[in-house]
PDB file of C-alpha atoms and ligand atoms in Angstrom:
ATOM      1  CA  MET A   1       0.000   0.000   0.000  1.00  0.00           C
ATOM      2  CA  THR A   2       1.265   3.486  -0.790  1.00  0.00           C
ATOM      3  CA  THR A   3       1.611   5.985   2.014  1.00  0.00           C
ATOM      4  CA  ILE A   4      -0.685   8.980   1.713  1.00  0.00           C
ATOM      5  CA  ALA A   5       1.028  12.377   1.499  1.00  0.00           C
ATOM      6  CA  PRO A   6       0.463  14.254   4.784  1.00  0.00           C
ATOM      7  CA  SER A   7      -0.919  17.262   2.856  1.00  0.00           C
ATOM      8  CA  ALA A   8      -3.912  15.086   1.849  1.00  0.00           C
ATOM      9  CA  GLY A   9      -3.818  12.645   4.768  1.00  0.00           C
ATOM     10  CA  LYS A  10      -4.825  15.319   7.246  1.00  0.00           C
ATOM     11  CA  TYR A  11      -8.259  15.530   5.619  1.00  0.00           C
ATOM     12  CA  LEU A  12      -8.925  11.786   5.865  1.00  0.00           C
ATOM     13  CA  GLY A  13     -11.985  10.860   7.896  1.00  0.00           C
ATOM     14  CA  THR A  14     -13.282  14.441   7.990  1.00  0.00           C
ATOM     15  CA  ASN A  15     -13.497  15.938   4.497  1.00  0.00           C
ATOM     16  CA  VAL A  16     -12.143  12.915   2.651  1.00  0.00           C
ATOM     17  CA  HIS A  17     -13.837   9.519   2.821  1.00  0.00           C
ATOM     18  CA  LEU A  18     -11.520   6.897   1.390  1.00  0.00           C
ATOM     19  CA  LEU A  19     -13.154   3.559   0.556  1.00  0.00           C
ATOM     20  CA  PRO A  20     -11.863   0.729   2.780  1.00  0.00           C
ATOM     21  CA  GLN A  21      -8.747  -0.558   1.032  1.00  0.00           C
ATOM     22  CA  THR A  22      -9.916  -4.175   0.918  1.00  0.00           C
ATOM     23  CA  ASP A  23      -8.182  -6.865  -1.123  1.00  0.00           C
ATOM     24  CA  GLN A  24     -11.235  -6.909  -3.392  1.00  0.00           C
ATOM     25  CA  LEU A  25     -10.982  -3.166  -4.104  1.00  0.00           C
ATOM     26  CA  ARG A  26      -7.255  -3.437  -4.752  1.00  0.00           C
ATOM     27  CA  ALA A  27      -7.863  -6.353  -7.131  1.00  0.00           C
ATOM     28  CA  LEU A  28     -10.366  -4.191  -9.050  1.00  0.00           C
ATOM     29  CA  HIS A  29      -7.830  -1.359  -9.175  1.00  0.00           C
ATOM     30  CA  THR A  30      -5.258  -3.832 -10.467  1.00  0.00           C
ATOM     31  CA  LEU A  31      -7.564  -4.766 -13.353  1.00  0.00           C
ATOM     32  CA  VAL A  32      -8.330  -1.205 -14.419  1.00  0.00           C
ATOM     33  CA  ARG A  33      -4.893   0.347 -13.908  1.00  0.00           C
ATOM     34  CA  ASP A  34      -3.190  -2.303 -16.048  1.00  0.00           C
ATOM     35  CA  ARG A  35      -2.009  -0.540 -19.208  1.00  0.00           C
ATOM     36  CA  ASN A  36      -2.942  -3.667 -21.174  1.00  0.00           C
ATOM     37  CA  ALA A  37      -6.521  -3.861 -19.906  1.00  0.00           C
ATOM     38  CA  ARG A  38      -9.039  -4.331 -22.683  1.00  0.00           C
ATOM     39  CA  ARG A  39     -11.606  -1.579 -22.930  1.00  0.00           C
ATOM     40  CA  GLU A  40     -14.529  -3.824 -22.017  1.00  0.00           C
ATOM     41  CA  ASP A  41     -12.700  -4.905 -18.862  1.00  0.00           C
ATOM     42  CA  PHE A  42     -11.843  -1.296 -18.048  1.00  0.00           C
ATOM     43  CA  VAL A  43     -15.509  -0.274 -18.371  1.00  0.00           C
ATOM     44  CA  LEU A  44     -16.794  -3.282 -16.424  1.00  0.00           C
ATOM     45  CA  HIS A  45     -14.422  -3.058 -13.480  1.00  0.00           C
ATOM     46  CA  SER A  46     -14.256   0.718 -13.213  1.00  0.00           C
ATOM     47  CA  GLY A  47     -18.070   0.581 -13.120  1.00  0.00           C
ATOM     48  CA  ARG A  48     -17.872  -1.810 -10.182  1.00  0.00           C
ATOM     49  CA  ILE A  49     -15.627   0.615  -8.283  1.00  0.00           C
ATOM     50  CA  ILE A  50     -17.855   3.561  -9.202  1.00  0.00           C
ATOM     51  CA  ARG A  51     -20.858   1.689  -7.804  1.00  0.00           C
ATOM     52  CA  LEU A  52     -19.045   1.363  -4.468  1.00  0.00           C
ATOM     53  CA  LEU A  53     -18.224   5.079  -4.551  1.00  0.00           C
ATOM     54  CA  ILE A  54     -21.834   6.066  -5.265  1.00  0.00           C
ATOM     55  CA  GLU A  55     -23.083   3.928  -2.376  1.00  0.00           C
ATOM     56  CA  ALA A  56     -20.451   5.498  -0.086  1.00  0.00           C
ATOM     57  CA  GLY A  57     -21.517   8.969  -1.264  1.00  0.00           C
ATOM     58  CA  LEU A  58     -25.180   8.197  -0.514  1.00  0.00           C
ATOM     59  CA  ASN A  59     -24.085   7.074   2.943  1.00  0.00           C
ATOM     60  CA  LEU A  60     -23.048  10.677   3.723  1.00  0.00           C
ATOM     61  CA  LEU A  61     -26.571  12.038   3.170  1.00  0.00           C
ATOM     62  CA  PRO A  62     -29.244  12.544   5.847  1.00  0.00           C
ATOM     63  CA  PHE A  63     -31.630   9.682   6.662  1.00  0.00           C
ATOM     64  CA  GLU A  64     -34.805   9.567   8.770  1.00  0.00           C
ATOM     65  CA  PRO A  65     -36.575   6.727  10.605  1.00  0.00           C
ATOM     66  CA  TYR A  66     -39.021   4.755   8.449  1.00  0.00           C
ATOM     67  CA  ASP A  67     -40.562   1.581   9.838  1.00  0.00           C
ATOM     68  CA  ILE A  68     -41.970  -1.038   7.472  1.00  0.00           C
ATOM     69  CA  ARG A  69     -43.845  -4.338   7.869  1.00  0.00           C
ATOM     70  CA  THR A  70     -42.065  -7.437   6.590  1.00  0.00           C
ATOM     71  CA  PRO A  71     -43.847 -10.315   4.778  1.00  0.00           C
ATOM     72  CA  VAL A  72     -43.892 -12.309   8.038  1.00  0.00           C
ATOM     73  CA  GLY A  73     -45.652  -9.541   9.963  1.00  0.00           C
ATOM     74  CA  GLY A  74     -42.621  -8.152  11.759  1.00  0.00           C
ATOM     75  CA  THR A  75     -41.687  -4.491  11.946  1.00  0.00           C
ATOM     76  CA  TYR A  76     -38.327  -3.465  10.601  1.00  0.00           C
ATOM     77  CA  PRO A  77     -37.165  -0.189  12.158  1.00  0.00           C
ATOM     78  CA  GLY A  78     -35.839   1.182   8.889  1.00  0.00           C
ATOM     79  CA  LEU A  79     -34.456   4.383   7.480  1.00  0.00           C
ATOM     80  CA  ARG A  80     -35.061   6.324   4.317  1.00  0.00           C
ATOM     81  CA  LEU A  81     -33.225   9.134   2.618  1.00  0.00           C
ATOM     82  CA  ALA A  82     -34.371  12.515   3.953  1.00  0.00           C
ATOM     83  CA  ALA A  83     -33.037  14.708   1.167  1.00  0.00           C
ATOM     84  CA  GLU A  84     -33.831  15.683  -2.392  1.00  0.00           C
ATOM     85  CA  LEU A  85     -30.868  14.756  -4.558  1.00  0.00           C
ATOM     86  CA  CYS A  86     -29.285  15.734  -7.808  1.00  0.00           C
ATOM     87  CA  GLY A  87     -26.281  14.359  -9.702  1.00  0.00           C
ATOM     88  CA  VAL A  88     -23.904  16.606 -11.617  1.00  0.00           C
ATOM     89  CA  PRO A  89     -21.304  14.857 -13.788  1.00  0.00           C
ATOM     90  CA  VAL A  90     -18.412  16.915 -15.104  1.00  0.00           C
ATOM     91  CA  MET A  91     -18.197  16.125 -18.814  1.00  0.00           C
ATOM     92  CA  ARG A  92     -16.714  14.007 -20.231  1.00  0.00           C
ATOM     93  CA  ALA A  93     -15.177  11.537 -17.781  1.00  0.00           C
ATOM     94  CA  GLY A  94     -17.861  12.223 -15.155  1.00  0.00           C
ATOM     95  CA  GLU A  95     -20.439  10.711 -17.492  1.00  0.00           C
ATOM     96  CA  SER A  96     -18.948   7.290 -16.765  1.00  0.00           C
ATOM     97  CA  MET A  97     -20.204   7.800 -13.197  1.00  0.00           C
ATOM     98  CA  GLU A  98     -23.621   9.025 -14.344  1.00  0.00           C
ATOM     99  CA  THR A  99     -24.395   5.551 -15.717  1.00  0.00           C
ATOM    100  CA  GLU A 100     -23.840   3.996 -12.295  1.00  0.00           C
ATOM    101  CA  LEU A 101     -25.708   6.772 -10.468  1.00  0.00           C
ATOM    102  CA  ARG A 102     -28.739   6.322 -12.719  1.00  0.00           C
ATOM    103  CA  ALA A 103     -28.673   2.581 -12.060  1.00  0.00           C
ATOM    104  CA  VAL A 104     -28.799   3.169  -8.294  1.00  0.00           C
ATOM    105  CA  CYS A 105     -31.100   6.225  -8.247  1.00  0.00           C
ATOM    106  CA  PRO A 106     -33.314   6.097 -11.351  1.00  0.00           C
ATOM    107  CA  GLY A 107     -35.327   9.256 -11.750  1.00  0.00           C
ATOM    108  CA  MET A 108     -32.800  11.498 -10.032  1.00  0.00           C
ATOM    109  CA  PRO A 109     -32.383  14.864 -11.802  1.00  0.00           C
ATOM    110  CA  ILE A 110     -29.014  15.093 -13.535  1.00  0.00           C
ATOM    111  CA  GLY A 111     -27.263  18.366 -14.341  1.00  0.00           C
ATOM    112  CA  LYS A 112     -24.180  18.735 -16.550  1.00  0.00           C
ATOM    113  CA  ILE A 113     -21.039  20.832 -16.405  1.00  0.00           C
ATOM    114  CA  LEU A 114     -18.331  21.151 -19.044  1.00  0.00           C
ATOM    115  CA  ILE A 115     -15.192  22.843 -17.777  1.00  0.00           C
ATOM    116  CA  GLN A 116     -11.892  22.574 -19.596  1.00  0.00           C
ATOM    117  CA  ARG A 117      -8.509  24.167 -19.294  1.00  0.00           C
ATOM    118  CA  ASP A 118      -8.251  27.169 -21.598  1.00  0.00           C
ATOM    119  CA  PRO A 119      -5.329  26.457 -23.981  1.00  0.00           C
ATOM    120  CA  VAL A 120      -4.134  30.078 -23.761  1.00  0.00           C
ATOM    121  CA  THR A 121      -4.677  31.126 -20.150  1.00  0.00           C
ATOM    122  CA  LYS A 122      -4.264  27.540 -18.788  1.00  0.00           C
ATOM    123  CA  LEU A 123      -7.113  28.377 -16.406  1.00  0.00           C
ATOM    124  CA  PRO A 124     -10.288  26.273 -16.103  1.00  0.00           C
ATOM    125  CA  ARG A 125     -12.974  27.700 -18.362  1.00  0.00           C
ATOM    126  CA  LEU A 126     -16.705  26.990 -18.194  1.00  0.00           C
ATOM    127  CA  TYR A 127     -18.075  25.943 -21.587  1.00  0.00           C
ATOM    128  CA  TYR A 128     -21.501  24.631 -20.613  1.00  0.00           C
ATOM    129  CA  ALA A 129     -23.712  24.143 -17.589  1.00  0.00           C
ATOM    130  CA  LYS A 130     -27.284  22.915 -17.254  1.00  0.00           C
ATOM    131  CA  LEU A 131     -28.518  22.459 -13.708  1.00  0.00           C
ATOM    132  CA  PRO A 132     -31.946  21.744 -12.176  1.00  0.00           C
ATOM    133  CA  ALA A 133     -33.745  25.036 -11.385  1.00  0.00           C
ATOM    134  CA  ASP A 134     -34.232  23.992  -7.743  1.00  0.00           C
ATOM    135  CA  ILE A 135     -30.644  22.818  -7.226  1.00  0.00           C
ATOM    136  CA  ALA A 136     -30.225  25.175  -4.223  1.00  0.00           C
ATOM    137  CA  GLU A 137     -32.730  23.010  -2.294  1.00  0.00           C
ATOM    138  CA  ARG A 138     -30.961  19.770  -3.120  1.00  0.00           C
ATOM    139  CA  HIS A 139     -28.028  17.708  -1.920  1.00  0.00           C
ATOM    140  CA  VAL A 140     -25.643  17.337  -4.831  1.00  0.00           C
ATOM    141  CA  LEU A 141     -23.413  14.466  -5.880  1.00  0.00           C
ATOM    142  CA  LEU A 142     -20.732  16.044  -8.056  1.00  0.00           C
ATOM    143  CA  LEU A 143     -19.218  13.335 -10.263  1.00  0.00           C
ATOM    144  CA  ASP A 144     -15.701  13.458 -11.663  1.00  0.00           C
ATOM    145  CA  PRO A 145     -13.453  10.389 -11.598  1.00  0.00           C
ATOM    146  CA  MET A 146     -10.182  12.347 -11.800  1.00  0.00           C
ATOM    147  CA  LEU A 147      -9.031  14.869  -9.184  1.00  0.00           C
ATOM    148  CA  ALA A 148      -5.557  15.896 -10.352  1.00  0.00           C
ATOM    149  CA  THR A 149      -4.515  19.552  -9.843  1.00  0.00           C
ATOM    150  CA  GLY A 150      -7.986  20.407  -8.543  1.00  0.00           C
ATOM    151  CA  GLY A 151      -8.537  23.232 -11.064  1.00  0.00           C
ATOM    152  CA  THR A 152     -11.681  21.732 -12.605  1.00  0.00           C
ATOM    153  CA  ALA A 153     -13.021  20.542  -9.254  1.00  0.00           C
ATOM    154  CA  VAL A 154     -12.619  23.975  -7.649  1.00  0.00           C
ATOM    155  CA  ALA A 155     -14.281  25.674 -10.639  1.00  0.00           C
ATOM    156  CA  SER A 156     -17.148  23.120 -10.571  1.00  0.00           C
ATOM    157  CA  VAL A 157     -17.767  23.579  -6.849  1.00  0.00           C
ATOM    158  CA  GLU A 158     -17.666  27.365  -7.273  1.00  0.00           C
ATOM    159  CA  LEU A 159     -20.286  27.144  -9.996  1.00  0.00           C
ATOM    160  CA  LEU A 160     -22.570  25.042  -7.799  1.00  0.00           C
ATOM    161  CA  LEU A 161     -22.161  27.444  -4.868  1.00  0.00           C
ATOM    162  CA  GLU A 162     -23.020  30.351  -7.196  1.00  0.00           C
ATOM    163  CA  HIS A 163     -26.254  28.480  -7.958  1.00  0.00           C
ATOM    164  CA  GLY A 164     -27.087  28.413  -4.256  1.00  0.00           C
ATOM    165  CA  VAL A 165     -25.946  24.891  -3.325  1.00  0.00           C
ATOM    166  CA  SER A 166     -24.673  24.871   0.228  1.00  0.00           C
ATOM    167  CA  GLU A 167     -21.147  23.544   0.781  1.00  0.00           C
ATOM    168  CA  ASP A 168     -22.236  20.981   3.344  1.00  0.00           C
ATOM    169  CA  ARG A 169     -24.792  19.567   0.906  1.00  0.00           C
ATOM    170  CA  LEU A 170     -22.155  18.822  -1.684  1.00  0.00           C
ATOM    171  CA  VAL A 171     -20.459  15.432  -1.974  1.00  0.00           C
ATOM    172  CA  PHE A 172     -17.743  15.111  -4.592  1.00  0.00           C
ATOM    173  CA  VAL A 173     -17.641  11.512  -5.829  1.00  0.00           C
ATOM    174  CA  ASN A 174     -14.214  10.759  -7.262  1.00  0.00           C
ATOM    175  CA  PHE A 175     -12.374   7.661  -8.460  1.00  0.00           C
ATOM    176  CA  ILE A 176      -8.732   8.593  -7.788  1.00  0.00           C
ATOM    177  CA  ALA A 177      -7.248  11.789  -6.379  1.00  0.00           C
ATOM    178  CA  ALA A 178      -3.832  13.434  -6.249  1.00  0.00           C
ATOM    179  CA  PRO A 179      -2.738  14.996  -2.942  1.00  0.00           C
ATOM    180  CA  GLU A 180      -2.563  18.371  -4.748  1.00  0.00           C
ATOM    181  CA  GLY A 181      -6.208  18.101  -5.819  1.00  0.00           C
ATOM    182  CA  VAL A 182      -7.418  17.010  -2.387  1.00  0.00           C
ATOM    183  CA  THR A 183      -5.619  19.938  -0.753  1.00  0.00           C
ATOM    184  CA  ALA A 184      -6.916  22.437  -3.329  1.00  0.00           C
ATOM    185  CA  VAL A 185     -10.558  21.421  -2.769  1.00  0.00           C
ATOM    186  CA  CYS A 186     -10.402  20.952   1.013  1.00  0.00           C
ATOM    187  CA  GLU A 187      -8.556  24.202   1.721  1.00  0.00           C
ATOM    188  CA  ARG A 188     -10.934  26.232  -0.385  1.00  0.00           C
ATOM    189  CA  PHE A 189     -14.171  24.467   0.626  1.00  0.00           C
ATOM    190  CA  PRO A 190     -13.727  23.068   4.136  1.00  0.00           C
ATOM    191  CA  ARG A 191     -17.297  21.714   4.333  1.00  0.00           C
ATOM    192  CA  VAL A 192     -17.355  19.857   1.008  1.00  0.00           C
ATOM    193  CA  ARG A 193     -16.861  16.112   1.371  1.00  0.00           C
ATOM    194  CA  ILE A 194     -14.916  13.975  -1.067  1.00  0.00           C
ATOM    195  CA  VAL A 195     -15.478  10.252  -1.549  1.00  0.00           C
ATOM    196  CA  THR A 196     -12.630   8.515  -3.336  1.00  0.00           C
ATOM    197  CA  SER A 197     -11.229   5.026  -3.826  1.00  0.00           C
ATOM    198  CA  SER A 198      -7.544   6.007  -3.877  1.00  0.00           C
ATOM    199  CA  ILE A 199      -5.183   8.845  -3.101  1.00  0.00           C
ATOM    200  CA  GLU A 200      -2.275   8.675  -5.516  1.00  0.00           C
ATOM    201  CA  ARG A 201       1.381   9.331  -4.844  1.00  0.00           C
ATOM    202  CA  ARG A 202       1.867  12.448  -6.955  1.00  0.00           C
ATOM    203  CA  LEU A 203       1.288  14.277 -10.235  1.00  0.00           C
ATOM    204  CA  ASN A 204       3.801  13.977 -13.052  1.00  0.00           C
ATOM    205  CA  GLU A 205       5.025  16.864 -15.230  1.00  0.00           C
ATOM    206  CA  ASN A 206       1.957  16.476 -17.494  1.00  0.00           C
ATOM    207  CA  ALA A 207      -0.456  16.631 -14.547  1.00  0.00           C
ATOM    208  CA  TYR A 208      -1.243  12.912 -14.769  1.00  0.00           C
ATOM    209  CA  MET A 209      -1.497  11.004 -11.510  1.00  0.00           C
ATOM    210  CA  VAL A 210       1.158   8.440 -10.580  1.00  0.00           C
ATOM    211  CA  PRO A 211       0.870   5.460 -10.285  1.00  0.00           C
ATOM    212  CA  GLY A 212      -2.439   6.534 -11.805  1.00  0.00           C
ATOM    213  CA  ILE A 213      -4.692   5.112 -14.456  1.00  0.00           C
ATOM    214  CA  GLY A 214      -3.874   7.153 -17.577  1.00  0.00           C
ATOM    215  CA  ASP A 215      -6.521   9.227 -19.308  1.00  0.00           C
ATOM    216  CA  PHE A 216      -9.718   7.955 -17.740  1.00  0.00           C
ATOM    217  CA  GLY A 217     -12.094   9.436 -20.334  1.00  0.00           C
ATOM    218  CA  ASP A 218     -10.117   8.082 -23.270  1.00  0.00           C
ATOM    219  CA  ARG A 219      -9.866   4.621 -21.758  1.00  0.00           C
ATOM    220  CA  TYR A 220     -13.540   4.517 -20.753  1.00  0.00           C
ATOM    221  CA  PHE A 221     -14.957   5.871 -24.014  1.00  0.00           C
ATOM    222  CA  GLY A 222     -12.432   4.154 -26.289  1.00  0.00           C
ATOM    223  CA  THR A 223     -10.885   7.308 -27.739  1.00  0.00           C
ATOM    224  CA  ASP A 224      -7.310   6.378 -26.848  1.00  0.00           C
ATOM    225  CA  THR A 225      -6.437   4.439 -29.982  1.00  0.00           C
TER     226      THR A 225
HETATM  227  N1  LIG B 305      -7.082  13.148 -15.994  1.00  0.00           N
HETATM  228  C1  LIG B 305      -6.932  11.831 -16.256  1.00  0.00           C
HETATM  229  O1  LIG B 305      -7.689  11.258 -17.039  1.00  0.00           O
HETATM  230  N2  LIG B 305      -5.921  11.176 -15.659  1.00  0.00           N
HETATM  231  C2  LIG B 305      -5.052  11.762 -14.809  1.00  0.00           C
HETATM  232  O2  LIG B 305      -4.150  11.109 -14.295  1.00  0.00           O
HETATM  233  C3  LIG B 305      -5.227  13.153 -14.558  1.00  0.00           C
HETATM  234  C4  LIG B 305      -6.236  13.828 -15.163  1.00  0.00           C
END
């Protein structure tokens, strides 16, 4: 297991919820990080990890008591979600997570954000956003599998806050994160929570995470040939 950089490690358990590093999760990571993985295997197994992340993200939302009767006449002292939700994938890689979110929460409103680095200024630039009109009343699952420098994540969170979403109602669901990205988001937005399945060692000179996974969007959508 890699040691987590202290700059990101200090947020663990408060702002950052790292999935339990079970053998099963590490075996799934082994399948998808392999540079020789076939695309269908990449899609299948990254989807399995994303499903775990979505469930962990839902676990951070408010629940209320809700008793039900079982088929044998017993009462189960249950719980149900006590929040209106909305998913917001960051195009394009975030759309890989939308598929899994829709499978778990069919009917949930889904917004969209497209933010990319401007080739001239090198700063994140908003190209497109479509969000539910009542997003300020909702808890939001922001979906982006890659948290590298944090530029896109910070710009996405800012956009959602501008639309009235409250910081503590925002859960950023992420596949792998660089310490730099974790620090950028947590320092700027101390009440936003991040769910991730791995914190990587570092960024390389091209802002790719190491050991990393390569270009997630290209590998998922098959545009890397
Ligand atoms: N985006 C990716 O797809 N991979 C990285 O490692 C960093 C950003």
